[in-house]
Coordinates of C-alpha atoms and ligand atoms in Angstrom, one line a residue:
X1 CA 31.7 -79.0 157.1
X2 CA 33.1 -79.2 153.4
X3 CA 32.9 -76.3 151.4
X4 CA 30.8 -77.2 147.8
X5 CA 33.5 -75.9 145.3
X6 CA 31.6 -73.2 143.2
X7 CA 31.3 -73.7 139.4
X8 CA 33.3 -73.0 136.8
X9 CA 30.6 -71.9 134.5
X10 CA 27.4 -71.3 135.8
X11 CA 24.5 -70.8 133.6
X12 CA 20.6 -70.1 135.2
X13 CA 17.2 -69.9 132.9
X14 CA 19.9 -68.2 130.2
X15 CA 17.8 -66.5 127.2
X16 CA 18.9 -64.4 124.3
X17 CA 16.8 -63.5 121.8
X18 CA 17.5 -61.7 118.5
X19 CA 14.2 -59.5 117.6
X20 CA 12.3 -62.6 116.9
X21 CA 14.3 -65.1 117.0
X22 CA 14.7 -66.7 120.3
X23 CA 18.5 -68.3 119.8
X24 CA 18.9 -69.3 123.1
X25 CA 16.2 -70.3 125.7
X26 CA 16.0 -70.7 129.0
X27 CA 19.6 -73.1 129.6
X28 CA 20.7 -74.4 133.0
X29 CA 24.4 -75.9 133.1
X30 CA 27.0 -76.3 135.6
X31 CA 30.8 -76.8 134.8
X32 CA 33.1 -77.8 137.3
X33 CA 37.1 -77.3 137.2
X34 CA 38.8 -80.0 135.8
X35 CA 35.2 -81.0 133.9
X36 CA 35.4 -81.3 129.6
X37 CA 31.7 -80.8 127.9
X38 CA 31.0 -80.8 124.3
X39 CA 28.4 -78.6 123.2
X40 CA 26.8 -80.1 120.0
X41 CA 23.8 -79.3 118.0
X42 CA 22.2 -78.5 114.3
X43 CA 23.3 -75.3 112.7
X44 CA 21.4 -72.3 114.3
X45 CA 21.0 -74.3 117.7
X46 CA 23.0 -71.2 119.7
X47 CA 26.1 -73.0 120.3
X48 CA 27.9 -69.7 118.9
X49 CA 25.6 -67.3 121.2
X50 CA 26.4 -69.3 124.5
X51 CA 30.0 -69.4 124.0
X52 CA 29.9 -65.7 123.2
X53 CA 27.7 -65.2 126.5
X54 CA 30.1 -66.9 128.1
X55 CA 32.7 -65.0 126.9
X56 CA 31.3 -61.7 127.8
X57 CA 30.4 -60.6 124.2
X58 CA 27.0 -60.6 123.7
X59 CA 25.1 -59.9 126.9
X60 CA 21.8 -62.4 127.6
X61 CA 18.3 -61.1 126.9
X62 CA 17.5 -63.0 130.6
X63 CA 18.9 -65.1 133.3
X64 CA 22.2 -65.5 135.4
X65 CA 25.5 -65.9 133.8
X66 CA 28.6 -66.8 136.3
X67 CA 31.9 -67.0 134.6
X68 CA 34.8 -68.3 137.4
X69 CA 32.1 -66.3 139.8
X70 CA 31.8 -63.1 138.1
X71 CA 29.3 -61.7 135.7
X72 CA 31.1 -61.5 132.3
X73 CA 28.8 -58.7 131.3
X74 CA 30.2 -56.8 133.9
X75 CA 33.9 -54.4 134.2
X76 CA 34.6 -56.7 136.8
X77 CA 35.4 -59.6 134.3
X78 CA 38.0 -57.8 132.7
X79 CA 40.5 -59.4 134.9
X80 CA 39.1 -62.8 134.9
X81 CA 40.1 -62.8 130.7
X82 CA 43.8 -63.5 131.3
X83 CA 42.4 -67.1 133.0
X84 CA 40.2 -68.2 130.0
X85 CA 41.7 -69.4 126.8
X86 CA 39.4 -69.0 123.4
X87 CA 39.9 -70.8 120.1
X88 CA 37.6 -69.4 117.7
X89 CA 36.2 -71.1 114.9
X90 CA 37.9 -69.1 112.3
X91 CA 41.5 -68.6 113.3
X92 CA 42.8 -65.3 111.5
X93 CA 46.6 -64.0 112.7
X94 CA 48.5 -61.5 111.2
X95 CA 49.9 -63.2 108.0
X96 CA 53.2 -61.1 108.3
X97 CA 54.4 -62.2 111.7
X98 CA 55.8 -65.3 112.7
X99 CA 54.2 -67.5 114.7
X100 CA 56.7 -67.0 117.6
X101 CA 56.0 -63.3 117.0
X102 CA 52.3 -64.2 116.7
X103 CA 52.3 -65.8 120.4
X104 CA 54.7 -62.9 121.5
X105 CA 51.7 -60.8 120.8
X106 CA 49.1 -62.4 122.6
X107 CA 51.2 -63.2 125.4
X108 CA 51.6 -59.4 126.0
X109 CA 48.0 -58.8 125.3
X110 CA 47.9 -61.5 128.6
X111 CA 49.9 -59.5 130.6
X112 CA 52.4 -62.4 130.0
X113 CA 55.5 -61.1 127.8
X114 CA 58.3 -63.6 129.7
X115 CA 56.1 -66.6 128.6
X116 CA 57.9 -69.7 127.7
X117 CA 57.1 -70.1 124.4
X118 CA 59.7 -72.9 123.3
X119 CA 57.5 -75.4 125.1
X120 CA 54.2 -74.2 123.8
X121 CA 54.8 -74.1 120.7
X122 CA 56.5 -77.8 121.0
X123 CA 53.0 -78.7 122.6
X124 CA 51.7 -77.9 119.0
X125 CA 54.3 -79.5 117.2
X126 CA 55.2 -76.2 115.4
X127 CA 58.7 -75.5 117.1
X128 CA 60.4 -75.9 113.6
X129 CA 57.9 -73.6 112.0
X130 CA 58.2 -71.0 114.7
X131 CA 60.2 -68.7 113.3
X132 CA 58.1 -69.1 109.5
X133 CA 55.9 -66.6 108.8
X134 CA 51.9 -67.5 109.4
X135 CA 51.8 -66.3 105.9
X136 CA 53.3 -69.4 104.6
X137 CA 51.4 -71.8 107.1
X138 CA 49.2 -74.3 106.1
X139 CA 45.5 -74.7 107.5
X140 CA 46.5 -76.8 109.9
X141 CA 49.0 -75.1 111.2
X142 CA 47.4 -72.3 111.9
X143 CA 44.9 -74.0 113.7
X144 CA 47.5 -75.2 116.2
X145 CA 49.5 -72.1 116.2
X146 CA 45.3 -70.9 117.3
X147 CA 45.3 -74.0 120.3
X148 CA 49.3 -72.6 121.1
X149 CA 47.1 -68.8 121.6
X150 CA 44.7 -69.9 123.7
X151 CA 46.8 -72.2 125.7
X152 CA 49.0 -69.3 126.8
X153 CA 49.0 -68.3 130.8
X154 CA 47.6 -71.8 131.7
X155 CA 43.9 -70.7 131.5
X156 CA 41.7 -71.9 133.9
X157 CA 38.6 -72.3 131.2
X158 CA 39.2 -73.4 127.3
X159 CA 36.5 -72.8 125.3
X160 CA 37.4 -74.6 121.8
X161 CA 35.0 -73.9 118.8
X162 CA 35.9 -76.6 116.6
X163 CA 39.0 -77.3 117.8
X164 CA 40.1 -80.1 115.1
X165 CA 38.6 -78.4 112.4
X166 CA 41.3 -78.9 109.4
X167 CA 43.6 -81.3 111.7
X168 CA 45.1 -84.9 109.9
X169 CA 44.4 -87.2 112.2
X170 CA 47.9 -87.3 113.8
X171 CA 47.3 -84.0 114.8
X172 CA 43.7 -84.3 116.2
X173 CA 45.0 -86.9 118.8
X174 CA 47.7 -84.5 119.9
X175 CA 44.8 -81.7 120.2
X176 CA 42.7 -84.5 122.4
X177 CA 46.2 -85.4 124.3
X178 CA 46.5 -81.4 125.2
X179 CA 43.1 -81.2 126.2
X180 CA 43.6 -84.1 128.7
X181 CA 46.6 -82.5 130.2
X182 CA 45.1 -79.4 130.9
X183 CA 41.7 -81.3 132.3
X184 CA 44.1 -83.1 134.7
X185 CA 46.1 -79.4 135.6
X186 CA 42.3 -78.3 136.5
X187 CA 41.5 -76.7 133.6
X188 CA 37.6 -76.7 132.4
X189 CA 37.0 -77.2 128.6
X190 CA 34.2 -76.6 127.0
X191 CA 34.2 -77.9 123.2
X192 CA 31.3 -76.8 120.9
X193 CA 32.4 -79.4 117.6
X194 CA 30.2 -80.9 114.6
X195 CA 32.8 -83.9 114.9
X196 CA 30.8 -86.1 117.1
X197 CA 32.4 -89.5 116.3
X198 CA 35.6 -88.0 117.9
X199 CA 34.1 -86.9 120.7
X200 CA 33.1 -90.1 122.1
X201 CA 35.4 -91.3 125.2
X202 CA 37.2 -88.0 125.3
X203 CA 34.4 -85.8 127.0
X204 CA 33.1 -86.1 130.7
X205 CA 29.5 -85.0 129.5
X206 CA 27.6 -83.4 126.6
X207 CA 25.1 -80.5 126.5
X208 CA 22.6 -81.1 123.2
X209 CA 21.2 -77.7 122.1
X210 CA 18.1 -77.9 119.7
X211 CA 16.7 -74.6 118.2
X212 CA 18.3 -72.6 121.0
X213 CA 17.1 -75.3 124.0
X214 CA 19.2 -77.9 125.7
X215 CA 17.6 -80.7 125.6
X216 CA 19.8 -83.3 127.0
X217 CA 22.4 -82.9 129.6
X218 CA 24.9 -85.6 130.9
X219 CA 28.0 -88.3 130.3
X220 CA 27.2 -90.6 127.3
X221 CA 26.7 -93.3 129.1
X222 CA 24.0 -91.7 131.3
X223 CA 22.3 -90.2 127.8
X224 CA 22.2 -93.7 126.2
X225 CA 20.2 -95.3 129.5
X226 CA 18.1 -92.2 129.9
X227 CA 17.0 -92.6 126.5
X228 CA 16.5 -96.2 126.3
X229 CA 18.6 -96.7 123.5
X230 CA 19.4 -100.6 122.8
X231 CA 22.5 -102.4 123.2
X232 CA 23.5 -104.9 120.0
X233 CA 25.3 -107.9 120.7
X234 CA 26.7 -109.6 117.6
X235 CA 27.5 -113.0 117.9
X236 CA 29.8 -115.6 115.5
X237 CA 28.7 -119.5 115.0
X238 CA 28.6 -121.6 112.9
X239 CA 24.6 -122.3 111.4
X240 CA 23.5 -125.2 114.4
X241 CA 24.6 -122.7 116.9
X242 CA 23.6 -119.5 115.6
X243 CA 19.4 -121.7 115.5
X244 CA 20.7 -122.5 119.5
X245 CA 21.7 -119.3 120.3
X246 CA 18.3 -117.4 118.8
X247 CA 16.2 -118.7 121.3
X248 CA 18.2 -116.7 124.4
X249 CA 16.3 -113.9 122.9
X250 CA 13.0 -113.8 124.9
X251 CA 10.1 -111.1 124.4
X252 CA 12.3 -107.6 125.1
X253 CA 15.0 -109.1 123.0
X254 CA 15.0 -108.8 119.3
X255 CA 17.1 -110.9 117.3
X256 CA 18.4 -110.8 113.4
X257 CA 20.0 -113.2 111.5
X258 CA 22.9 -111.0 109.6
X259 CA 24.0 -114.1 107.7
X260 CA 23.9 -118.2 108.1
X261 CA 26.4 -117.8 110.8
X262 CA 26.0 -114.5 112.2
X263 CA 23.4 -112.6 114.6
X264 CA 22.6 -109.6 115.8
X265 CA 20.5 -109.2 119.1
X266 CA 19.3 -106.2 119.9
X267 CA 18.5 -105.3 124.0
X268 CA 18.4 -102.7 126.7
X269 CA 21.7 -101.9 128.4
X270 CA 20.3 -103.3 131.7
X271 CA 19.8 -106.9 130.1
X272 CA 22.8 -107.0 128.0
X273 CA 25.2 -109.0 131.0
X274 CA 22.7 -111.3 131.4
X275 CA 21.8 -111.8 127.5
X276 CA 25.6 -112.4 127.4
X277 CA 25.9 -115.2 130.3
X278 CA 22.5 -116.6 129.0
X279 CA 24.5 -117.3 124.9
X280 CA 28.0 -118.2 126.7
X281 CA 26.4 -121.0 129.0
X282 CA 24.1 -122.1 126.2
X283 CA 26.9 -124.4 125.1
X284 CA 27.1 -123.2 121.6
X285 CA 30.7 -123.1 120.1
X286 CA 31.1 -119.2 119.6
X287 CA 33.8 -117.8 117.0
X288 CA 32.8 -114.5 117.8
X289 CA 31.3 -112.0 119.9
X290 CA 30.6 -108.3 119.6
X291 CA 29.0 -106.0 122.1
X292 CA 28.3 -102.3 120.4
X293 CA 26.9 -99.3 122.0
X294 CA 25.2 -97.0 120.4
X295 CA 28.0 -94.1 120.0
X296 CA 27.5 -90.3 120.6
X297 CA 26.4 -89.8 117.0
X298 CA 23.4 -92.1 117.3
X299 CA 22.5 -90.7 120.6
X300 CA 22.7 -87.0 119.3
X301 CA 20.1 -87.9 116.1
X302 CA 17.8 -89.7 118.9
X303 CA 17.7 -86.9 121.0
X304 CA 17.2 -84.6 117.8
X305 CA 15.0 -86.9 116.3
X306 CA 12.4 -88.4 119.1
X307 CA 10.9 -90.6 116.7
X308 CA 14.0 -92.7 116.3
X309 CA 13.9 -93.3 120.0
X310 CA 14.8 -96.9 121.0
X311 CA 15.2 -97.5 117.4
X312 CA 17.8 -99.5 114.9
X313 CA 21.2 -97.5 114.9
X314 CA 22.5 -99.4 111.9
Ligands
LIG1 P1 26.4 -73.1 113.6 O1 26.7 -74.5 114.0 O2 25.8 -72.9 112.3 O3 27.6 -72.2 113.9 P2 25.2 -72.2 116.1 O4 24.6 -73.4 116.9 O5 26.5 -71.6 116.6 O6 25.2 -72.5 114.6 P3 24.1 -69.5 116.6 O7 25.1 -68.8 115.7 O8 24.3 -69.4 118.0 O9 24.0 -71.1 116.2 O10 22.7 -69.0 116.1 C1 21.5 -69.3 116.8 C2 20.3 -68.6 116.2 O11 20.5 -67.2 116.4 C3 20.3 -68.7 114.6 O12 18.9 -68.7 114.3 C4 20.9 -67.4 114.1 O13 20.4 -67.1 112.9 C5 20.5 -66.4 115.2 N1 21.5 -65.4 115.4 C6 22.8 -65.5 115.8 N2 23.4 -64.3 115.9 C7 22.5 -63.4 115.5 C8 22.6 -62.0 115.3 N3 23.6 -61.3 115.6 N4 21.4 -61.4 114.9 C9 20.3 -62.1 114.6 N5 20.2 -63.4 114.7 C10 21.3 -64.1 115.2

C-alpha cells in the first residue's frame, strides 16, 4: 500500500482574530516537501499573521495548525525550529559584526557552530564582503546576508517575506536560482511578496488572501482556467489579410483591430489551439503571431476584483 506523504504545512478552518478584527478566517492549505507557494494579497489581507502562525508566534484564535507534523504552539516545536529557515521582511543584524560573524551567530543559535560558511555566503554572492562589517553594507546586501541566515542548516521549510525586496535585478535571479535549488533538495518555500510580475513561472501554486480569507488556491495556470480569464492572440498581416483573418473569430471570439495591419483576438484558453489552426490554415500571409496569457498580476486583480472577471487585461 503506499504511504500518502504527510504535509509540510498543514492548515485546517485556521482563524485569528484581533478583538474585532477578524485577520485571518477560516484558511485550508496543504504544502508538500519540495512544493514553492506564494502568498499574495492587499495590505491587511493576514499574509503577516499566517506566516507568524506558522511560525509559532502568534497562536490561532481557532482551527488546526501542523507545522512538519507538530503543533507550533506547542513546546514540542521547539526542536522542529533548527529545520525551518525565516527571512523577515525587515532584516535588522547587529551593525557591528561582520557578516561572517553575523552567520557565526545564528549558526550557533542552530545548534550548528561548524557550519560551512565559505559556501553560503558564496551562494549570496557576499564572500568578498564577509569579513566587512554589516554596518557598512548596503540594502541589498543585507538582504542577502538575511537569505545566507535563513539558509543555514539546510531547512526543511523557507518562509521568505519579501524575499527580493531591495534586490537589482542581477540579484533577484540569484535569489529565484537559490530558491530552486533548495525546492529540488526537498525544501518547501513559502513566499508571501507584493512582487507579482516576478513570481510568475517561478512558483508551483499561489494562495490569494482577501481581508483575512483565501480566496483562490492553485498553479497559475489552473487559476487562469478556473476563472475564465481570456487568452489574446495577436496576429501581424498586412491590411487584405488582417480583413481575412477577422472572420476566424466566430460568436465567443472577440476581435480588435490594433492597427491597419495588426489584431488582437481575444478567447477562452480552451479555444485558443483551434483559433490558431483556424488563422494559420486560412492562407493569409502572417508576419507575426503572439499568443499572451494573462499573467499572475491580472489574475490576482480578477480574483480581487470579481467585476473584472473575464474582462480586458490590457
Ligand atoms: P501587509 O501586506 O501590509 O504587510 P498583511 O497581509 O501582512 O499586510 P496582516 O499584518 O496579517 O496583513 O494584518 C491583517 C489584519 O490584522 C489587519 O487588519 C491588521 O491591522 C490586523 N492586525 C495584525 N496584527 C495585529 C495586532 N497585533 N493587533 C491588532 N490587529 C492586528
Amino acid at each position: 500500500m503506499k504511504m500518502e506523504k504527510s504535509p509540510v504545512i498543514g492548515l485546517t478552518e485556521l482563524c485569528k482574530n484581533y478583538r474585532t478584527i477578524s485577520a485571518v478566517q477560516n484558511i485550508n492549505l496543504l504544502l508538500s516537501s519540495g512544493e514553492c507557494l506564494a502568498l499574495v494579497g492587499h495590505n491587511g489581507a493576514g499574509k503577516s499573521t499566517l506566516i507568524k502562525i506558522i511560525l509559532g508566534l502568534v497562536k490561532p484564535t481557532s482551527g488546526r495548525v501542523r507545522v512538519l507534523r507538530t503543533n507550533p504552539s506547542d513546546k514540542s516545536f521547539n526542536p522542529m525550529r533548527r529545520h525551518i529557515g525565516f527571512l523577515p521582511e525587515q532584516v535588522l543584524f547587529q551593525k557591528t559584526l561582520t557578516g561572517r560573524e553575523t552567520l557565526s551567530f545564528y549558526a550557533r543559535l542552530k545548534g550548528l557552530p561548524h557550519l560551512d560558511f565559505e559556501s553560503l555566503l558564496h551562494r549570496v554572492d557576499l564572500l568578498a564582503a564577509a569579513d566587512r562589517k554589516v554596518g557598512t553594507y548596503s540594502k541589498g546586501m543585507r538582504q542577502r546576508l538575511g537569505m545566507a541566515q535563513a539558509l543555514i542548516g539546510n531547512p526543511k521549510l523557507l518562509v521568505l517575506d519579501e524575499p527580493t525586496s531591495g534586490l537589482d535585478p542581477i540579484a533577484r535571479q540569484n535569489i529565484y536560482k537559490i530558491i530552486d535549488e533548495e525546492k529540488s533538495a526537498g525544501a518547501t518555500v513559502l513566499i508571501s511578496s507584493h512582487v507579482l510580475t516576478e513570481l510568475d513561472e517561478r512558483i508551483d501554486r499561489v494562495a490569494i488572501l482577501n481581508s483575512g480569507r483565501l480566496v483562490a488556491e492553485g498553479s497559475i495556470p489552473f487559476l487562469r482556467q478556473n476563472i475564465e480569464m481570456p487568452v489574446q492572440i495577436t496576429v501581424t498581416a498586412d491590411p487584405a489579410g488582417c480583413e481575412k483573418i477577422s472572420g476566424c473569430a466566430h460568436s465567443d471570439i472577440t476581435v480588435v483591430r490594433l492597427a491597419k495591419d495588426k489584431l488582437v483576438f481575444r478567447c477562452s484558453p480552451e479555444e485558443k489551439l483551434a483559433l490558431m489552426r483556424h488563422i494559420l490554415i486560412s492562407n493569409t500571409k502572417i508576419a507575426d503571431m503572439v499568443v499572451t496569457e494573462p499573467t499572475l498580476e491580472q489574475v490576482y486583480t480578477a480574483y480581487s476584483r470579481p467585476d473584472q472577471m473575464g474582462g480586458s487585461y490590457d
